[in-house]
mmCIF file of N, CA, C and O in Angstrom:
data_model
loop_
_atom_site.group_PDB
_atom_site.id
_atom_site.type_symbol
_atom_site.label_atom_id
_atom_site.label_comp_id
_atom_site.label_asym_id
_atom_site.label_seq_id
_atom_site.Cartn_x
_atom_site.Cartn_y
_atom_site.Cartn_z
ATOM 1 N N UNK V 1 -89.801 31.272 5.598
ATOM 2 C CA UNK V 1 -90.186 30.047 4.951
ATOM 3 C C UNK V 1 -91.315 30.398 3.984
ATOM 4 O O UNK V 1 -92.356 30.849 4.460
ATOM 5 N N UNK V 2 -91.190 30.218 2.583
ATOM 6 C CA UNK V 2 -92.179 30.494 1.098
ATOM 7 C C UNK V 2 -92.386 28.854 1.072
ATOM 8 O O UNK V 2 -91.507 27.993 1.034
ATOM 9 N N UNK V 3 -94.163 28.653 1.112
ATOM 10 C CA UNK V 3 -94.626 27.721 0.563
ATOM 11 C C UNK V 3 -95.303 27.991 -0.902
ATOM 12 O O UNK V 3 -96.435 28.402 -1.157
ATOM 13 N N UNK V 4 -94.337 27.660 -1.697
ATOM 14 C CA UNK V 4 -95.232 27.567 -3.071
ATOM 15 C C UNK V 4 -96.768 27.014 -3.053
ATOM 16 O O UNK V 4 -97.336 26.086 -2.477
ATOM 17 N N UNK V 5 -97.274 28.326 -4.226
ATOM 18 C CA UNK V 5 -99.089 27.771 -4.309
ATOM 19 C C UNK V 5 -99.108 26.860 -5.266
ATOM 20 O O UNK V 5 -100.124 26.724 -5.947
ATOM 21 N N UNK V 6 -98.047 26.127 -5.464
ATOM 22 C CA UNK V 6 -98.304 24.718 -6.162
ATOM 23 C C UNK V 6 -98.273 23.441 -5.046
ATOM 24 O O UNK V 6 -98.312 22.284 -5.465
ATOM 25 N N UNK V 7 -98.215 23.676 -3.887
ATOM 26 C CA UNK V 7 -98.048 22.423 -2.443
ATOM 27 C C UNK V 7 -99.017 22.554 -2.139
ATOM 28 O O UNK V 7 -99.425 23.710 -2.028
ATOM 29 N N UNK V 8 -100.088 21.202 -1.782
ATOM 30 C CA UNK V 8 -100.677 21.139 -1.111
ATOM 31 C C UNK V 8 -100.752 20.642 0.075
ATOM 32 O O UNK V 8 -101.689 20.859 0.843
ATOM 33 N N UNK V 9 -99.512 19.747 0.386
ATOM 34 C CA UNK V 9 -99.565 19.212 1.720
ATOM 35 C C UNK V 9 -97.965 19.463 2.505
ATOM 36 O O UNK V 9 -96.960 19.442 1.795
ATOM 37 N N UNK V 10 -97.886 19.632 3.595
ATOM 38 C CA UNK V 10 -96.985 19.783 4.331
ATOM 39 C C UNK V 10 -96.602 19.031 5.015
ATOM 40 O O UNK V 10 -97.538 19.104 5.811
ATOM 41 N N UNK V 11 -95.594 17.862 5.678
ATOM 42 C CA UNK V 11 -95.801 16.844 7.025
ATOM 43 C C UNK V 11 -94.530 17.459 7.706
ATOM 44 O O UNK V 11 -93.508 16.784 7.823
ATOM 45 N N UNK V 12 -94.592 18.433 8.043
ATOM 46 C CA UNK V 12 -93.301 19.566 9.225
ATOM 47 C C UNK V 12 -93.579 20.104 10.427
ATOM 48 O O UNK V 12 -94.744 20.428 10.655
ATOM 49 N N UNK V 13 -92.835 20.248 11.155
ATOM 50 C CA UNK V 13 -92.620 21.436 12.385
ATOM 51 C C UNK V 13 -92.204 22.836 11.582
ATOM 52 O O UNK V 13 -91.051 23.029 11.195
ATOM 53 N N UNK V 14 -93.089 23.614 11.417
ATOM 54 C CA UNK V 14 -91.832 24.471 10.083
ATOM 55 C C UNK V 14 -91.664 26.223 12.021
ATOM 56 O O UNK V 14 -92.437 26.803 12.783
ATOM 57 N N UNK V 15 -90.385 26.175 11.780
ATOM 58 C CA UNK V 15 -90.124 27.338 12.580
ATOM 59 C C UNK V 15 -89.229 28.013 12.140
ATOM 60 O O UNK V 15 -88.187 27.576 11.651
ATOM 61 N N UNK V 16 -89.715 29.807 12.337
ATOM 62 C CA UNK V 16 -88.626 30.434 11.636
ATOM 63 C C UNK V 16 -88.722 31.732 12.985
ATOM 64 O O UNK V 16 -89.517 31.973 13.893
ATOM 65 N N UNK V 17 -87.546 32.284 12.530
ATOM 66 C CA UNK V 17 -87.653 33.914 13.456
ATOM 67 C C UNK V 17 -87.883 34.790 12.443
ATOM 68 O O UNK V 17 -87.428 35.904 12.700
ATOM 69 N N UNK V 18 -88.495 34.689 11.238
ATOM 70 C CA UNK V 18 -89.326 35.463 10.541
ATOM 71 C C UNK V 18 -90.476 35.161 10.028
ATOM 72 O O UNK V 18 -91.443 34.968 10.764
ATOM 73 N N UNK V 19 -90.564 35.072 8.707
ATOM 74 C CA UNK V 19 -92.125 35.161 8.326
ATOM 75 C C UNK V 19 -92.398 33.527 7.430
ATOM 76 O O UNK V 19 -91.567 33.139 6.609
ATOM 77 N N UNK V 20 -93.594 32.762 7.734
ATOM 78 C CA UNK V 20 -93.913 31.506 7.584
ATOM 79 C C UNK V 20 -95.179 32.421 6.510
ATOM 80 O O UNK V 20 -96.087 33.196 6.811
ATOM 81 N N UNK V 21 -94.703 31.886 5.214
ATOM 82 C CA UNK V 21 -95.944 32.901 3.770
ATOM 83 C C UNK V 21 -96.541 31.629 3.464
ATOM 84 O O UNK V 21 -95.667 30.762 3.450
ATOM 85 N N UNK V 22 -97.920 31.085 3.163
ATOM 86 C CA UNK V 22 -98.719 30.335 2.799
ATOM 87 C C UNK V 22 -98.653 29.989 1.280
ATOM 88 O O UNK V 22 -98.804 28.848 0.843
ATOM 89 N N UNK V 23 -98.419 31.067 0.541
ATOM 90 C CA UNK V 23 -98.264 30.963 -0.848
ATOM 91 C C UNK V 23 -98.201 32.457 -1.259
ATOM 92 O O UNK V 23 -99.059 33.339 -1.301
ATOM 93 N N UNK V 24 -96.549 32.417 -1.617
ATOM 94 C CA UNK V 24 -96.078 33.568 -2.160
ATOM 95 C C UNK V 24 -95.619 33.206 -3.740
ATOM 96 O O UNK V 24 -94.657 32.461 -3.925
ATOM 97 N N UNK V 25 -96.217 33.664 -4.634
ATOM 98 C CA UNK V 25 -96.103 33.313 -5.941
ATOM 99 C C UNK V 25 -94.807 33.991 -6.674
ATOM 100 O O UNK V 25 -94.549 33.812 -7.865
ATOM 101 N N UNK V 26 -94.003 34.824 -5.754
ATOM 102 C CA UNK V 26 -93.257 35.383 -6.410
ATOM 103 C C UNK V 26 -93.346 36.972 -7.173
ATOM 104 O O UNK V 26 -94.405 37.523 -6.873
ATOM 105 N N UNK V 27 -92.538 37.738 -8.009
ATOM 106 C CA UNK V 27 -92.570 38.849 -8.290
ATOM 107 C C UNK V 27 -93.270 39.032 -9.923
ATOM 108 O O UNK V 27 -93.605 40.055 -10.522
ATOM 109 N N UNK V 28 -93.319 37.703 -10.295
ATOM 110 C CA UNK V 28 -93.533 37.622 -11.934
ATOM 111 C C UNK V 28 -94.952 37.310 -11.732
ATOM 112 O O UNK V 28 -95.676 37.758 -12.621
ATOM 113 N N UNK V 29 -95.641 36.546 -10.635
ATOM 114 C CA UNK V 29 -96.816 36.293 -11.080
ATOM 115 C C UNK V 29 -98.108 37.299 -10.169
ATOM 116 O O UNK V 29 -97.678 37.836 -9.149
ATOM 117 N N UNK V 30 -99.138 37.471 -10.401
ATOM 118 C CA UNK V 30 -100.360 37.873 -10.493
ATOM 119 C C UNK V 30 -100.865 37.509 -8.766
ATOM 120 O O UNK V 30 -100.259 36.558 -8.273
ATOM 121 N N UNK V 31 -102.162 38.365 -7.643
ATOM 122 C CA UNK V 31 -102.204 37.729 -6.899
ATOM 123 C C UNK V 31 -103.445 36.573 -7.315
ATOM 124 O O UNK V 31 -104.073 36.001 -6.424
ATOM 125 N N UNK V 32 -103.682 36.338 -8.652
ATOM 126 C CA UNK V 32 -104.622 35.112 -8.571
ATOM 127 C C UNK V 32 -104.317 34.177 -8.481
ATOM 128 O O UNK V 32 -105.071 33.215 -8.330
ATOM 129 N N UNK V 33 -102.774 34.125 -8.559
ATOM 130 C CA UNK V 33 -101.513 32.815 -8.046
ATOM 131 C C UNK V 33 -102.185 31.841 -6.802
ATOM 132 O O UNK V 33 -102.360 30.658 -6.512
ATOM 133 N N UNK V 34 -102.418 33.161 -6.309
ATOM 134 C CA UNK V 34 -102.892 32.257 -4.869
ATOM 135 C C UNK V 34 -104.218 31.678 -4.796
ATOM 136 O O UNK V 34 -104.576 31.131 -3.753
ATOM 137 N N UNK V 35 -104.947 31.744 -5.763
ATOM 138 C CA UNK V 35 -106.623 31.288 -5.383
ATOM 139 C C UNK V 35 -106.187 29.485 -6.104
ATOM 140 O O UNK V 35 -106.199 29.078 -7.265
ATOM 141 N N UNK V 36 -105.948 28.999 -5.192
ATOM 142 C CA UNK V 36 -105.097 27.549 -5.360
ATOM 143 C C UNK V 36 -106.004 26.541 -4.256
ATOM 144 O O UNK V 36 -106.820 26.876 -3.398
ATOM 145 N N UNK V 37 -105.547 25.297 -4.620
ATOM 146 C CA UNK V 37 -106.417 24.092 -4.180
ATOM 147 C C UNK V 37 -106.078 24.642 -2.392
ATOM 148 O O UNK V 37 -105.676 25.782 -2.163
ATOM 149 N N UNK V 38 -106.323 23.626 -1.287
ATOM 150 C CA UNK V 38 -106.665 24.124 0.091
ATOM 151 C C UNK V 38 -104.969 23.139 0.414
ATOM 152 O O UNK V 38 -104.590 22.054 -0.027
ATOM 153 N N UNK V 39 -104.226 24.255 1.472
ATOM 154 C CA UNK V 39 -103.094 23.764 1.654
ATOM 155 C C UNK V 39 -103.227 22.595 3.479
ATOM 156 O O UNK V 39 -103.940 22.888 4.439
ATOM 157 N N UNK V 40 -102.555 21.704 3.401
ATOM 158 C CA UNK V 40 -102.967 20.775 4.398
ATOM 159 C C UNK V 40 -101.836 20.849 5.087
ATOM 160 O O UNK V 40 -100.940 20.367 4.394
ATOM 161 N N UNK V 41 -101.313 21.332 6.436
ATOM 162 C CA UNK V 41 -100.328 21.124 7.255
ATOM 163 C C UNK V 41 -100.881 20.692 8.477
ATOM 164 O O UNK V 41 -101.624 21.192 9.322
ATOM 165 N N UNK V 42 -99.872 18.813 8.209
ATOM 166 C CA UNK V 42 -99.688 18.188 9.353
ATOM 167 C C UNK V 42 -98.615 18.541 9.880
ATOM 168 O O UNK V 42 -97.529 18.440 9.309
ATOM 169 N N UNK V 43 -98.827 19.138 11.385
ATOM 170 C CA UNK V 43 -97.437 19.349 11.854
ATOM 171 C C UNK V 43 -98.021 21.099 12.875
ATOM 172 O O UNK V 43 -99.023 21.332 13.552
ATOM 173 N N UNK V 44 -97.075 21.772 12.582
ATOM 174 C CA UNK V 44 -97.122 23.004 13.507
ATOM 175 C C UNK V 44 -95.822 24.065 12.703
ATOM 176 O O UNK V 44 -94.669 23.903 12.304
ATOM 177 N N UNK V 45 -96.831 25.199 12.771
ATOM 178 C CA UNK V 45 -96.291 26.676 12.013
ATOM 179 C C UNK V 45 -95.950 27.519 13.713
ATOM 180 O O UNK V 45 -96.704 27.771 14.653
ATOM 181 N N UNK V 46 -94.344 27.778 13.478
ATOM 182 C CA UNK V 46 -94.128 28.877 14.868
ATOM 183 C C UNK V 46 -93.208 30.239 13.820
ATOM 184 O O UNK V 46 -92.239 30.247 13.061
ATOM 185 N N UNK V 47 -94.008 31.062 14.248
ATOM 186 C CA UNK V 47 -92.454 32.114 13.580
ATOM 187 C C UNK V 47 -92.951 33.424 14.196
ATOM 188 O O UNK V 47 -93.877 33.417 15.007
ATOM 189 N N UNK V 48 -92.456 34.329 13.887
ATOM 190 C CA UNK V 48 -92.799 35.725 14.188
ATOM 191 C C UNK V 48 -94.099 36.210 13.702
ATOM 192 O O UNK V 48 -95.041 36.704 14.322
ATOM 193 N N UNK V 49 -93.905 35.903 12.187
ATOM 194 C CA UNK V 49 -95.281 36.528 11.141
ATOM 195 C C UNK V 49 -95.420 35.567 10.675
ATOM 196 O O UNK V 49 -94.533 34.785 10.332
ATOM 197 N N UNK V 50 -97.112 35.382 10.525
ATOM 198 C CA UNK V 50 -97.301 34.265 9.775
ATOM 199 C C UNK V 50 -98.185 34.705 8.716
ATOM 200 O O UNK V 50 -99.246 35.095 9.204
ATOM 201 N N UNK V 51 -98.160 34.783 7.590
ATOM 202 C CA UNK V 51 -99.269 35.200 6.196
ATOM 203 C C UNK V 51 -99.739 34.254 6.000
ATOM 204 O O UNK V 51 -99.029 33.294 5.698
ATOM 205 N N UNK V 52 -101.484 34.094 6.112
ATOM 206 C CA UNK V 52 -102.102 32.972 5.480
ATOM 207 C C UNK V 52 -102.516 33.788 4.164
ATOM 208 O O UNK V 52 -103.571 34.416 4.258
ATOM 209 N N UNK V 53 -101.724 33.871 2.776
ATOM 210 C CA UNK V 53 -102.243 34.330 1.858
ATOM 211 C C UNK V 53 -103.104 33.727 0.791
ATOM 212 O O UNK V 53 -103.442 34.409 -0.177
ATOM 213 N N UNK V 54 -103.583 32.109 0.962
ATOM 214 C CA UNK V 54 -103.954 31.383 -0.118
ATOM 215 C C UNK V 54 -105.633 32.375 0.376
ATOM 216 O O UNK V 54 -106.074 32.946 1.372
ATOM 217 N N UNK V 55 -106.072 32.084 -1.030
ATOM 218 C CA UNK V 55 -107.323 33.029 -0.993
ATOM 219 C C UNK V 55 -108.387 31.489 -1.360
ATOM 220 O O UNK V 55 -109.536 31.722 -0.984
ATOM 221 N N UNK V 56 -108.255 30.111 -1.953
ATOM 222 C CA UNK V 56 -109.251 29.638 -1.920
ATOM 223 C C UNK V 56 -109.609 29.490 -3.202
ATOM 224 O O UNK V 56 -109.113 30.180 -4.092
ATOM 225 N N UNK V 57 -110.760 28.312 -3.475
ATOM 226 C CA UNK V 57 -111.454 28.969 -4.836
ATOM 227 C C UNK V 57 -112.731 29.609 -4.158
ATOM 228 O O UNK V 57 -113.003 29.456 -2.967
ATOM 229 N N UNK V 58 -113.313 30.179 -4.853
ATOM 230 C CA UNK V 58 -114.110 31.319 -4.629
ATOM 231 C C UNK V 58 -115.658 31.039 -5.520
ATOM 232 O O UNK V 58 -115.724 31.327 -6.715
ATOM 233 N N UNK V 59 -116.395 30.676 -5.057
ATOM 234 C CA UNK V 59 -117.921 30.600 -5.242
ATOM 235 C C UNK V 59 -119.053 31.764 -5.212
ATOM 236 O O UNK V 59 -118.845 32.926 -5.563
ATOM 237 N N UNK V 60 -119.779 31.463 -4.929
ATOM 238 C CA UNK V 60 -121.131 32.137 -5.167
ATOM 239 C C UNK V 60 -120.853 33.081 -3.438
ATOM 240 O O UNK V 60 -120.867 34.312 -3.422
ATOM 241 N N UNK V 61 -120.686 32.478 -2.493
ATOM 242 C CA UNK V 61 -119.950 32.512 -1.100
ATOM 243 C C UNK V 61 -119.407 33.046 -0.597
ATOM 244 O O UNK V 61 -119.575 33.424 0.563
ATOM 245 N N UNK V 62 -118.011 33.395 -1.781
ATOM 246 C CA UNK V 62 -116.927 33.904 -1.380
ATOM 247 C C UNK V 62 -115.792 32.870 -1.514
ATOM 248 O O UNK V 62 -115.666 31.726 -1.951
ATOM 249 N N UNK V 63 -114.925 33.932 -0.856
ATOM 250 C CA UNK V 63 -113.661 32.444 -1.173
ATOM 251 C C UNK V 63 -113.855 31.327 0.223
ATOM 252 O O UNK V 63 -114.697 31.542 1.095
ATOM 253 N N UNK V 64 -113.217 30.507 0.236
ATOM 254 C CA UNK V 64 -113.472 28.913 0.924
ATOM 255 C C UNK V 64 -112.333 29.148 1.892
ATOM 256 O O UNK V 64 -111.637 30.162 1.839
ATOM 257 N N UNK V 65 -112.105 27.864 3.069
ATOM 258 C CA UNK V 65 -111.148 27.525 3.851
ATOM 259 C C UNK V 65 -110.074 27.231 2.692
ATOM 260 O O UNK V 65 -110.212 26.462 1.741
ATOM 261 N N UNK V 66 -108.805 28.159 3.060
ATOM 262 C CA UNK V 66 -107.820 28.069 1.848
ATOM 263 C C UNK V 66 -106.458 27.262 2.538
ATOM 264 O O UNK V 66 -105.683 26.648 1.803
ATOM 265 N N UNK V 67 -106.265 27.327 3.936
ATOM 266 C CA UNK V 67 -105.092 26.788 4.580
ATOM 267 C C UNK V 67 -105.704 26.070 6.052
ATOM 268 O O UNK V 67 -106.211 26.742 6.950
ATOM 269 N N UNK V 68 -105.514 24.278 6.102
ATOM 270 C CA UNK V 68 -105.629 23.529 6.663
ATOM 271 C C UNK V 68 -104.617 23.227 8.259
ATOM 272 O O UNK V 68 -104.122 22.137 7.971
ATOM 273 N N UNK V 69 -104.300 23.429 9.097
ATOM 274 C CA UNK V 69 -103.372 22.980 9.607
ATOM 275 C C UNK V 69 -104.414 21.904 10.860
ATOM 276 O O UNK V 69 -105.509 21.983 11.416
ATOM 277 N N UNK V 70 -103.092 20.830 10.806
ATOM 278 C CA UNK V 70 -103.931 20.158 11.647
ATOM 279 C C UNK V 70 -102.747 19.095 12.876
ATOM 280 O O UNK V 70 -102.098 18.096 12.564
ATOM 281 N N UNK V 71 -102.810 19.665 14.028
ATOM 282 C CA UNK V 71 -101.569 19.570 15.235
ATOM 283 C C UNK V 71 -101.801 18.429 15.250
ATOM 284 O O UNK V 71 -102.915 17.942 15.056
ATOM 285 N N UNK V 72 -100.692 17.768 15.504
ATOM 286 C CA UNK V 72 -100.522 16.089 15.642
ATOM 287 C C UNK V 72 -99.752 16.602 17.621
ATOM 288 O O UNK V 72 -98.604 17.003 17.809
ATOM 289 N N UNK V 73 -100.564 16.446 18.464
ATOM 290 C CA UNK V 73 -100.730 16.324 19.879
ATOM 291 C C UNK V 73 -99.706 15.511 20.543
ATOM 292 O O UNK V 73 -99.782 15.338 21.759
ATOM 293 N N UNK V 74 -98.721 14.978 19.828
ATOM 294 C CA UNK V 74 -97.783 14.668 19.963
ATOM 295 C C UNK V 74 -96.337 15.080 20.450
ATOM 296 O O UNK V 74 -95.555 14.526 21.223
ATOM 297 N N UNK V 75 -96.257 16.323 19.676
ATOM 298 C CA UNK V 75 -95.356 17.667 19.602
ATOM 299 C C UNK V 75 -95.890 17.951 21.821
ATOM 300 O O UNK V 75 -94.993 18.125 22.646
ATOM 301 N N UNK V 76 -97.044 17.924 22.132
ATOM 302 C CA UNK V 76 -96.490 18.341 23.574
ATOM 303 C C UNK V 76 -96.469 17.270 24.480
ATOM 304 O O UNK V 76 -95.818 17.425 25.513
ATOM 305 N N UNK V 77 -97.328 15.729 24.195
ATOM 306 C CA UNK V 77 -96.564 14.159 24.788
ATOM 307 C C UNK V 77 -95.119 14.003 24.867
ATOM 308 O O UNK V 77 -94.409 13.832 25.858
ATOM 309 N N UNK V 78 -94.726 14.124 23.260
ATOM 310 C CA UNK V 78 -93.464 13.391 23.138
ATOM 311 C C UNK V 78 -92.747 14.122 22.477
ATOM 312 O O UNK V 78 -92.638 13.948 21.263
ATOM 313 N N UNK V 79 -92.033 15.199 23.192
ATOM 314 C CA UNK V 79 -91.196 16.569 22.271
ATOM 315 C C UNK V 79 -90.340 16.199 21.195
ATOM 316 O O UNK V 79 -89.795 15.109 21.369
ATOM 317 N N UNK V 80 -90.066 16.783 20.141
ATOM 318 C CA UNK V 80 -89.019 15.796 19.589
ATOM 319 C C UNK V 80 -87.439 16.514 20.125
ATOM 320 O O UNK V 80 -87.604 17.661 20.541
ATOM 321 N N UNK V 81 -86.297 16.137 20.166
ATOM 322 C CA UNK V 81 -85.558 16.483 20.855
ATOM 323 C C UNK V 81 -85.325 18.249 20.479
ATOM 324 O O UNK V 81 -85.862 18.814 19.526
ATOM 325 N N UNK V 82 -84.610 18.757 21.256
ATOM 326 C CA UNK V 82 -83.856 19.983 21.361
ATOM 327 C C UNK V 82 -84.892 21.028 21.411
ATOM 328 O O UNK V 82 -84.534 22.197 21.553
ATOM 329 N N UNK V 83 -86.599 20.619 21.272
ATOM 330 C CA UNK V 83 -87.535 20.899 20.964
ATOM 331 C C UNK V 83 -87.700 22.380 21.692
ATOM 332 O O UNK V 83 -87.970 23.339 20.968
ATOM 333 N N UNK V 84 -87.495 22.626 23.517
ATOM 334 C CA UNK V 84 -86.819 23.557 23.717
ATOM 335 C C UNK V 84 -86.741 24.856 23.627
ATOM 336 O O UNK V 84 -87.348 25.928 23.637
ATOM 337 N N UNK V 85 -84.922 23.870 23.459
ATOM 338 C CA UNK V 85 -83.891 25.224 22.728
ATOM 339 C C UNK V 85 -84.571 25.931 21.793
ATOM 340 O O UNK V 85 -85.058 27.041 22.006
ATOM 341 N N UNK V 86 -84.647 25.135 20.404
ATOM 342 C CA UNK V 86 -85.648 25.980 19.262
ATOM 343 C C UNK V 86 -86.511 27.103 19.922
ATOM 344 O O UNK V 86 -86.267 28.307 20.011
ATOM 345 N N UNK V 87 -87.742 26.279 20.423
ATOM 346 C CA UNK V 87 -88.854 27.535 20.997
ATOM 347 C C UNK V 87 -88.367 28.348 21.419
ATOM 348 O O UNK V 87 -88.739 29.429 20.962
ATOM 349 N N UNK V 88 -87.676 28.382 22.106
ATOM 350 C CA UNK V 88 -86.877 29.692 23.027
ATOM 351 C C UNK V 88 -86.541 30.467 22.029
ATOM 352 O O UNK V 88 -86.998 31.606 21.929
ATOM 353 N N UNK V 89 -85.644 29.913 21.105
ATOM 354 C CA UNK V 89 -85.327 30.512 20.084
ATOM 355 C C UNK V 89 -85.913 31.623 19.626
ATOM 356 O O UNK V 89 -85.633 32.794 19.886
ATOM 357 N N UNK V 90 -86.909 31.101 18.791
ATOM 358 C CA UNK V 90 -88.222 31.638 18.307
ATOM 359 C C UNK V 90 -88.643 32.679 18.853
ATOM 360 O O UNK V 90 -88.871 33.711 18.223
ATOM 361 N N UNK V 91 -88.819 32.533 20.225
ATOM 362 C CA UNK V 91 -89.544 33.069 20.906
ATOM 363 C C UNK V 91 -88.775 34.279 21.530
ATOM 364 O O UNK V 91 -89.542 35.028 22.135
ATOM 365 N N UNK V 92 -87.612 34.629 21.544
ATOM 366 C CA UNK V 92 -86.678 34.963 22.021
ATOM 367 C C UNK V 92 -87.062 35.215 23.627
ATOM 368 O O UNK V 92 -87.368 36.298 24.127
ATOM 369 N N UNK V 93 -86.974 34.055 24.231
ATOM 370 C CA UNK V 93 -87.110 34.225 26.025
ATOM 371 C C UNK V 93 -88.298 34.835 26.360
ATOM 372 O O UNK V 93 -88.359 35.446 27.426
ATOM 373 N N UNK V 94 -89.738 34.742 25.257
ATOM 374 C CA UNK V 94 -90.901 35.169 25.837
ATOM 375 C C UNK V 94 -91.023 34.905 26.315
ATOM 376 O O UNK V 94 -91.015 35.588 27.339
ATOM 377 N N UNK V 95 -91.456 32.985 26.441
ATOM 378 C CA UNK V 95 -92.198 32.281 27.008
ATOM 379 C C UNK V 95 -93.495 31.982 26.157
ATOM 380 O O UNK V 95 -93.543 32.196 24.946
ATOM 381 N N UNK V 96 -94.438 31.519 26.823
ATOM 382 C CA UNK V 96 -95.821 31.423 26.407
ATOM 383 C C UNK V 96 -96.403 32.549 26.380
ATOM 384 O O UNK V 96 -96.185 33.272 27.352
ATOM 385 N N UNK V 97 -97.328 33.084 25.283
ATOM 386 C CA UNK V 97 -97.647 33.890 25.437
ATOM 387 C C UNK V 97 -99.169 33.675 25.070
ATOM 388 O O UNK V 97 -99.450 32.565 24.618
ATOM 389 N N UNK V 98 -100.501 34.885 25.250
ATOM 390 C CA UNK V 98 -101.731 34.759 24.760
ATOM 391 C C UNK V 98 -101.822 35.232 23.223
ATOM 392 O O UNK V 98 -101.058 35.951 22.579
ATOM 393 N N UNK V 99 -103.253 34.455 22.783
ATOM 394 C CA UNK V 99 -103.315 34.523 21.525
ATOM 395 C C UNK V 99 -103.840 36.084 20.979
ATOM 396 O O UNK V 99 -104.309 36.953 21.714
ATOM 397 N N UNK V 100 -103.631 36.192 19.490
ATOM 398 C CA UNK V 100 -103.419 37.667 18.791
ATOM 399 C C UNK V 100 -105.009 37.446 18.311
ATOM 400 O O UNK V 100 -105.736 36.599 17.792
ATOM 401 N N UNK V 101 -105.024 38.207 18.613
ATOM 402 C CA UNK V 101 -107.272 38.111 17.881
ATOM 403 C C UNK V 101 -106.934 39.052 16.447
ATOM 404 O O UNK V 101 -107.838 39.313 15.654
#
């Protein structure tokens, strides 16, 4: 799944069994493609690899919070159907697993 660095907002479950890219500009453009406004995902990113490549605008500082995600708590109340199967999917029969530092 390629989120263009022209999106700023997302309202998805986005799941893949490969790679979820934040902003891949493609082969023609430059990586300053990505120093783009701050991307907002309501919802939940599952995949294998995930690239947070947006870099932010960039100040005196450094560059800024460039990718937003923000879980709607819902997804583990009220599954949406087949909800699952998918994970498993994904996951291929991990299970839950601990987080990657």
């Amino acid at each position: 799944i390629v989120i263009l660095p022209s999106v700023t907002r997302v309202d998805a479950y986005l799941f893949s069994n490969g790679t979820i890219d934040t902003c891949n500009p493609g082969a023609t453009a430059g990586s300053s493609a990505c120093a783009t406004s701050q991307l907002q995902v309501n919802g939940f990113l599952m995949g294998t690899n995930l690239q947070f490549n947006r870099l932010g605008p960039v100040d005196s500082s450094g560059a800024q919070v460039s990718e937003k995600i923000t879980l709607n708590p819902q997804i583990y109340l009220n599954p949406p159907k087949f909800f699952d199967a998918i994970t498993n999917a994904v996951l291929q029969a991990q299970g839950e697993q601990p987080p990657l530092y």
